[in-house]
């Protein structure tokens, strides 16, 4: 049942990454102490700036800026970039790399790779006489890689310095309805509870299994556990609703307010805002 | 199929946020009206279930394993409007908590996987199933609903990628966002979803429906034509 092992291991990683995020976000660095609203506004503002920038140099300056913020937030830089770089490499560089060839992006060839005796045309496709990497193509690949890299780094910076509950409450700044925030919060908690239940169910099954199970039986077992989980989640949903009613829930959802922003939040917020405006101009 | 940040231009991701927002608003109003105060824990339950379906890797005949997006089976089991919110919540949590899928692309990802896929899957299931209450036709309907639901969602994703070189290119011809034109993005996404991922989605949808039908038929929304 190796495929179930891999599923359970995936679930384990989900639980672990949730807890790791929680642990890292409780340290005392520059970003950790800031009001979550400032951080969420900063995240959205900068993600939009990153998506608007059209020059490699601008993205490179933002790389340095995020590196600086990560460093003063006292996050473990090695662990941080160990996670960010592979994601940026895969989703940015590797996926975009074929587009650097003149078959996809026309332009000035800077590195010829294959030379044919003549060019070929079939249907809507054109194969040129010389296939190679173009200046425009490779420039586009670097641009996309840096943009993906910056977006991931920025998201992880906020993720590693802000507890989940604060991220959700800060979404109120963007006028997300309380009911939606409540659904997201409950879902997040259910995920961990059910992930743990799935893990326990699997371990119980494994401990009672002495022979090798074929794929058909394994498929049936997995489908059965998914049905069991839906029953369990529905039961849990009823229990939670009864608990909500017994505590006086009457369809009016009210999340607790925020603490008052102090001078540090305002100063950091203004600094990040002006930095963002500057990045918009460069 | 999770689009990361950086692939879509603002001209694309802003309207897709708007389109998803319309469906979120209708779905929430509809569910709140029908379920009263219970809609909050119910939708959270549905979203957690949707997340868990994506966690299970299931062996597919032929020696491979895969996991489903699950939007089709959620729509069949709980109704398409419930699926809109459940899958959207999962995609939002994946984007802001696990860094899976971009923040600017939340609207696009939700539109593709939480709006297009559940409705297409649900209606394909309803049409092919016809009046059948049991038998092979039901499972064929489930397979095709998963397969075609994912395929059409993938094609729409491919169009979103493919139009980027047309709407966002620097003066010297450098692509600014997703670099592949429609002539590359559409066949690439269509082929891999037609031959691999769509089949996985179809098999998982049919397999889960089979098990639900055998053991918990009352839980299947699409068979009872509920109001949600």
XYZ file of C-alpha atoms in Angstrom:
510
model
C 0.000 0.000 0.000
C 2.882 2.333 -0.810
C 0.549 4.856 -2.438
C -1.360 5.129 0.850
C 1.943 5.578 2.639
C 2.722 8.481 0.332
C -0.731 9.986 0.925
C -0.335 9.713 4.685
C 3.145 11.153 4.462
C 1.672 14.068 2.464
C -0.932 14.599 5.173
C 1.811 14.485 7.790
C 3.673 17.188 5.894
C 0.534 19.349 5.830
C 0.193 19.079 9.603
C 3.912 19.651 10.110
C 4.069 22.681 7.822
C 1.103 24.187 9.664
C 2.826 23.802 12.984
C 6.195 24.951 11.675
C 4.577 28.091 10.309
C 2.974 28.670 13.688
C 6.244 28.163 15.549
C 8.280 30.400 13.267
C 5.685 33.136 13.478
C 6.030 33.374 17.242
C 9.665 34.609 17.162
C 10.520 38.230 17.739
C 11.833 39.801 14.513
C 11.018 43.032 12.662
C 7.973 41.614 10.876
C 6.752 39.425 13.750
C 5.833 42.368 15.957
C 4.001 44.359 13.278
C 0.230 44.607 13.140
C -1.149 41.940 10.781
C -3.144 44.588 8.858
C 0.090 46.396 7.955
C 1.612 43.115 6.798
C -1.384 42.090 4.703
C -1.614 45.512 3.050
C 2.124 45.343 2.396
C 1.764 41.849 0.899
C -1.063 42.783 -1.480
C 0.567 46.127 -2.423
C 3.914 44.516 -3.218
C 2.446 41.477 -4.987
C 0.664 43.917 -7.305
C 3.849 45.971 -7.766
C 5.781 42.804 -8.598
C 3.138 41.846 -11.161
C 3.312 45.310 -12.748
C 7.096 45.569 -13.107
C 8.388 44.993 -16.603
C 12.158 45.305 -16.175
C 14.621 42.724 -14.859
C 16.524 45.391 -12.913
C 13.405 46.423 -10.973
C 12.719 42.806 -10.022
C 16.348 42.372 -8.947
C 16.080 45.403 -6.642
C 12.922 43.903 -5.133
C 14.829 40.610 -4.590
C 17.364 42.542 -2.494
C 14.626 44.424 -0.644
C 12.830 41.184 0.338
C 16.165 39.649 1.327
C 16.781 42.630 3.620
C 13.317 42.333 5.200
C 13.822 38.588 5.724
C 17.190 39.204 7.351
C 15.931 41.881 9.768
C 12.971 39.641 10.596
C 15.580 37.202 11.895
C 14.219 34.271 9.913
C 16.652 31.456 9.203
C 17.806 32.624 5.762
C 19.131 29.214 4.738
C 15.842 27.428 5.526
C 13.816 30.265 4.048
C 15.604 30.322 0.686
C 15.931 26.530 0.676
C 12.167 26.525 0.267
C 11.778 29.589 -1.963
C 14.549 28.951 -4.532
C 13.396 25.478 -5.705
C 9.799 26.724 -6.067
C 10.976 29.780 -8.021
C 13.232 27.573 -10.166
C 10.480 25.065 -11.018
C 7.507 27.415 -11.474
C 9.530 30.230 -13.003
C 12.630 29.036 -14.825
C 11.947 25.412 -15.814
C 8.411 25.957 -17.066
C 9.361 29.058 -19.040
C 12.721 27.839 -20.396
C 11.411 26.337 -23.698
C 9.913 29.739 -24.507
C 13.410 31.179 -24.833
C 13.769 29.420 -28.233
C 12.854 31.257 -31.406
C 10.202 28.641 -32.130
C 8.144 30.326 -29.374
C 9.639 33.793 -28.939
C 10.850 35.468 -32.094
C 13.886 37.694 -31.956
C 17.638 37.936 -32.276
C 19.270 34.497 -31.862
C 22.116 34.639 -29.341
C 22.721 30.888 -29.019
C 21.999 28.714 -32.102
C 21.246 25.097 -31.158
C 20.053 23.224 -34.272
C 20.441 24.078 -37.971
C 18.213 22.536 -40.672
C 18.719 22.695 -44.437
C 15.473 24.649 -44.777
C 12.543 25.845 -42.703
C 9.360 23.779 -42.328
C 5.701 24.731 -42.052
C 2.881 22.519 -40.922
C -0.605 23.684 -39.965
C -0.164 26.779 -37.769
C 3.390 25.928 -36.758
C 6.611 27.184 -38.298
C 9.992 25.533 -37.721
C 12.753 27.988 -38.746
C 15.954 26.982 -40.459
C 17.949 27.715 -37.320
C 16.564 26.952 -33.882
C 18.200 28.796 -31.024
C 17.754 30.852 -27.894
C 16.745 34.446 -28.538
C 17.699 37.528 -26.526
C 14.008 38.411 -26.097
C 13.154 34.844 -25.119
C 15.809 34.436 -22.423
C 15.068 37.911 -21.133
C 11.385 36.910 -20.771
C 12.393 33.722 -18.939
C 14.519 35.669 -16.429
C 11.765 38.217 -15.963
C 9.180 35.534 -15.228
C 11.558 33.621 -12.951
C 12.318 36.732 -10.904
C 8.657 37.688 -10.690
C 7.623 34.205 -9.532
C 10.597 34.091 -7.126
C 9.731 37.498 -5.615
C 6.049 36.637 -5.233
C 6.835 33.355 -3.479
C 9.455 34.978 -1.213
C 7.048 37.734 -0.235
C 4.211 35.299 0.526
C 6.506 33.109 2.617
C 7.872 36.128 4.496
C 4.345 37.008 5.643
C 3.442 33.373 6.204
C 6.461 32.758 8.433
C 5.975 35.889 10.508
C 2.196 35.930 11.028
C 0.015 33.414 12.872
C -2.870 32.035 10.828
C -5.547 33.621 13.035
C -3.970 37.065 12.521
C -3.775 36.591 8.732
C -7.472 35.767 8.644
C -8.505 38.678 10.845
C -6.362 41.049 8.802
C -8.374 40.096 5.730
C -11.139 42.214 7.248
C -9.166 45.198 5.944
C -10.158 44.055 2.461
C -13.825 43.919 3.487
C -13.970 40.125 3.345
C -17.279 39.267 5.064
C -17.019 37.830 8.592
C -18.971 34.732 7.554
C -16.313 33.920 4.928
C -13.524 34.436 7.448
C -15.363 32.143 9.839
C -15.702 29.460 7.145
C -11.972 29.706 6.328
C -11.039 29.502 10.019
C -13.275 26.496 10.682
C -12.015 24.772 7.521
C -8.400 25.269 8.568
C -9.118 23.702 11.955
C -11.124 20.833 10.448
C -8.290 20.085 8.031
C -5.877 19.428 10.873
C -8.412 17.411 12.860
C -9.345 15.256 9.876
C -5.789 14.915 8.658
C -4.947 13.493 12.083
C -8.007 11.197 11.932
C -6.955 9.862 8.518
C -3.475 9.207 9.846
C -4.858 7.323 12.863
C -7.255 5.274 10.736
C -4.419 4.274 8.413
C -2.089 3.309 11.253
C -4.864 1.208 12.796
C -5.371 -0.550 9.450
C -1.649 -1.075 8.926
C -1.195 -2.560 12.372
C -3.881 -5.172 11.611
C -2.560 -6.069 8.142
C -0.139 -8.953 7.784
C -0.349 -9.726 4.045
C 0.242 -7.648 0.942
C -2.945 -5.957 -0.284
C -3.551 -5.694 -4.015
C -4.386 -2.395 -5.693
C -8.072 -3.184 -6.107
C -8.526 -3.812 -2.364
C -6.414 -0.758 -1.600
C -8.588 1.379 -3.878
C -11.736 0.121 -2.169
C -10.230 0.742 1.240
C -9.235 4.293 0.282
C -12.684 5.022 -1.190
C -14.236 3.596 1.980
C -12.115 5.875 4.164
C -13.113 8.905 2.094
C -16.801 8.011 2.577
C -16.097 7.525 6.277
C -14.466 10.957 6.381
C -17.492 12.595 4.775
C -19.785 10.951 7.352
C -17.416 12.012 10.093
C -17.180 15.585 8.775
C -20.977 15.846 8.547
C -21.303 14.542 12.096
C -18.656 17.019 13.238
C -20.498 19.777 11.400
C -23.689 18.990 13.357
C -21.775 18.862 16.647
C -20.078 22.182 15.920
C -23.381 23.784 14.982
C -25.013 22.567 18.219
C -22.022 23.891 20.184
C -22.362 27.236 18.380
C -26.080 27.398 19.202
C -25.498 26.498 22.848
C -23.083 29.421 23.112
C -25.710 31.826 21.835
C -24.877 31.864 18.086
C -27.719 33.521 16.180
C -26.303 33.927 12.659
C -24.535 37.140 13.597
C -20.822 36.580 13.247
C -18.579 39.038 15.007
C -14.823 38.701 15.094
C -12.938 40.388 17.910
C -11.480 43.762 17.017
C -7.828 44.591 16.521
C -5.419 46.022 19.042
C -4.673 49.697 18.498
C -1.847 50.325 16.048
C 1.184 51.812 17.813
C 3.837 54.180 16.497
C 6.027 51.253 15.397
C 3.227 49.926 13.165
C 2.625 53.370 11.650
C 6.346 54.004 11.062
C 6.897 50.589 9.476
C 3.694 50.936 7.451
C 4.758 54.333 6.091
C 8.260 53.072 5.331
C 6.870 50.070 3.406
C 4.347 52.267 1.622
C 6.993 54.759 0.438
C 9.289 51.898 -0.531
C 6.425 50.499 -2.637
C 5.781 53.874 -4.287
C 9.499 54.113 -5.066
C 9.458 50.656 -6.642
C 6.531 51.723 -8.787
C 8.691 54.487 -10.265
C 11.944 52.601 -10.850
C -3.516 23.565 -12.506
C -2.766 26.015 -9.704
C -1.601 29.182 -11.472
C 1.267 30.831 -9.564
C 1.827 34.583 -9.217
C 3.582 36.163 -12.186
C 1.913 34.234 -15.013
C -1.171 36.386 -15.482
C -1.217 40.081 -16.318
C -3.415 42.471 -14.257
C -5.691 42.750 -17.333
C -6.450 39.051 -16.828
C -6.389 38.457 -13.080
C -8.527 41.476 -12.120
C -11.560 40.504 -14.297
C -11.248 36.893 -13.130
C -11.397 38.093 -9.510
C -14.577 39.917 -10.514
C -16.083 36.836 -12.172
C -15.302 34.639 -9.163
C -16.663 37.282 -6.809
C -20.042 37.145 -8.590
C -20.237 33.365 -8.121
C -19.081 33.540 -4.461
C -21.770 36.108 -3.687
C -24.559 34.118 -5.367
C -23.408 30.843 -3.764
C -23.213 32.336 -0.265
C -26.631 34.009 -0.558
C -28.184 30.854 -1.920
C -26.734 28.597 0.751
C -27.459 31.036 3.573
C -31.076 31.292 2.461
C -31.504 27.538 2.269
C -29.612 26.486 5.352
C -30.051 29.430 7.674
C -27.319 29.739 10.311
C -26.002 26.244 9.664
C -24.350 27.241 6.393
C -21.109 28.329 8.114
C -20.141 24.969 9.684
C -21.619 23.101 6.697
C -19.467 24.931 4.163
C -16.395 24.572 6.361
C -17.074 20.859 6.542
C -17.463 20.647 2.768
C -14.216 22.587 2.236
C -12.278 20.367 4.659
C -13.648 17.312 2.849
C -12.602 18.803 -0.486
C -9.088 19.391 0.871
C -8.870 15.806 2.102
C -9.930 14.361 -1.263
C -6.934 16.142 -2.787
C -4.663 14.562 -0.181
C -5.492 10.961 -1.145
C -3.361 9.436 -3.870
C -5.337 6.650 -5.458
C -3.866 3.838 -7.616
C -5.109 3.980 -11.177
C -5.215 0.841 -13.379
C -1.973 0.862 -15.355
C 0.336 1.252 -12.396
C 0.225 4.945 -11.661
C -1.352 6.906 -8.830
C -2.911 10.325 -8.770
C -5.128 12.623 -6.812
C -8.236 14.366 -7.990
C -8.990 18.081 -7.882
C -12.261 16.775 -6.484
C -14.493 19.614 -7.677
C -16.595 17.233 -9.783
C -17.262 14.671 -7.091
C -17.933 17.428 -4.523
C -20.519 18.935 -6.906
C -22.156 15.526 -7.389
C -22.147 14.735 -3.666
C -22.960 18.145 -2.172
C -24.277 20.256 -5.054
C -22.523 22.692 -7.432
C -23.071 25.838 -5.331
C -21.645 24.145 -2.247
C -18.709 23.055 -4.413
C -18.120 26.671 -5.513
C -17.535 27.765 -1.906
C -15.878 24.556 -0.683
C -13.267 24.382 -3.443
C -12.712 28.184 -3.352
C -12.005 28.096 0.392
C -9.521 25.268 -0.165
C -7.791 27.214 -2.953
C -7.644 30.357 -0.800
C -6.158 28.422 2.141
C -3.662 26.733 -0.195
C -2.606 30.128 -1.597
C -2.292 32.139 1.603
C -1.250 29.433 4.067
C 0.633 26.821 2.055
C 1.937 29.045 -0.762
C 0.308 26.745 -3.365
C -1.061 28.940 -6.177
C -0.566 32.674 -6.440
C -2.325 35.393 -4.475
C -2.971 37.487 -7.577
C -4.189 34.291 -9.259
C -6.732 33.327 -6.552
C -9.568 34.717 -8.677
C -8.384 32.827 -11.772
C -7.758 29.566 -9.903
C -11.163 29.764 -8.217
C -12.862 30.543 -11.510
C -11.239 27.565 -13.260
C -11.419 24.950 -10.522
C -14.228 26.119 -8.226
C -16.692 27.579 -10.726
C -16.173 26.074 -14.195
C -15.262 22.571 -13.092
C -18.094 21.883 -10.579
C -20.834 23.204 -12.873
C -19.534 21.436 -15.985
C -19.055 18.174 -14.053
C -22.438 18.413 -12.384
C -24.369 19.062 -15.579
C -22.493 16.427 -17.561
C -23.336 13.940 -14.816
C -27.009 14.978 -14.838
C -27.322 14.820 -18.646
C -25.539 11.494 -19.145
C -27.143 9.878 -16.141
C -30.619 10.754 -17.459
C -33.187 8.934 -15.368
C -30.923 6.048 -14.345
C -30.951 5.348 -10.659
C -28.254 2.665 -10.750
C -26.035 0.586 -13.011
C -23.125 1.154 -15.330
C -24.630 4.319 -16.863
C -24.252 6.057 -13.501
C -20.551 5.241 -13.301
C -19.930 6.188 -16.923
C -21.670 9.503 -16.202
C -19.434 9.994 -13.135
C -16.269 9.148 -15.102
C -17.145 11.505 -17.952
C -18.154 14.277 -15.554
C -14.765 14.147 -13.818
C -12.830 13.735 -17.048
C -14.580 16.423 -19.099
C -14.985 18.788 -16.134
C -11.227 18.831 -15.599
C -10.503 18.965 -19.338
C -12.706 22.024 -19.890
C -11.290 23.752 -16.792
C -7.792 23.022 -18.155
C -8.713 24.448 -21.565
C -9.952 27.663 -19.967
C -6.724 27.848 -17.963
C -4.793 27.336 -21.226
C -6.689 30.207 -22.859
C -5.857 32.450 -19.871
C -2.159 31.571 -20.362
C -2.283 31.695 -24.142
C -3.692 35.201 -24.424
C -0.853 36.683 -22.315
C 1.613 37.114 -25.235
C -1.191 38.843 -27.167
C -2.065 41.363 -24.458
C 1.217 41.875 -22.635
C 4.387 42.067 -24.712
C 7.243 44.553 -24.439
C 8.004 46.740 -27.507
C 11.014 44.549 -28.403
C 8.864 41.394 -28.481
C 9.721 40.083 -25.013
C 6.843 38.217 -23.287
C 5.994 39.908 -19.975
C 3.849 37.164 -18.418
C 3.035 33.561 -19.427
C 5.205 33.235 -22.570
C 3.400 30.525 -24.538
C 0.856 31.545 -27.200
C -2.535 29.849 -27.625
C -1.067 27.579 -30.326
C 1.229 26.039 -27.689
C -0.678 26.469 -24.399
C -3.976 24.966 -25.591
C -2.615 21.740 -27.182
C -0.187 21.207 -24.281
C -2.854 21.548 -21.600
C -5.471 19.695 -23.668
C -3.270 16.681 -24.343
C -2.028 16.159 -20.793
C -5.514 16.590 -19.330
C -7.188 14.511 -22.044
C -4.794 11.598 -21.701
C -3.501 11.677 -18.117
C -4.949 13.996 -15.477
C -8.514 13.919 -16.836
C -8.532 10.128 -16.755
C -7.268 10.171 -13.163
C -10.028 12.652 -12.254
C -12.639 10.514 -14.029
C -11.529 7.278 -12.374
C -11.463 8.887 -8.921
C -14.912 10.460 -9.460
C -16.444 7.173 -10.651
C -14.755 5.151 -7.927
C -15.915 7.433 -5.131
C -19.434 7.632 -6.548
C -19.532 3.826 -6.754
C -18.572 3.502 -3.115
C -20.987 6.222 -1.990
C -23.770 4.677 -4.074
C -23.177 1.270 -2.547
C -22.876 2.337 1.081
C -24.327 5.830 1.552
C -26.678 6.561 -1.380
C -28.620 9.124 0.667
C -25.548 11.353 0.767
C -25.459 11.847 -3.028
C -26.990 15.235 -3.836
C -27.111 14.773 -7.626
C -29.240 11.640 -7.321
C -31.863 13.343 -5.210
C -31.919 16.686 -7.036
C -31.729 18.733 -3.851
C -32.263 22.462 -3.879
C -28.669 23.499 -3.160
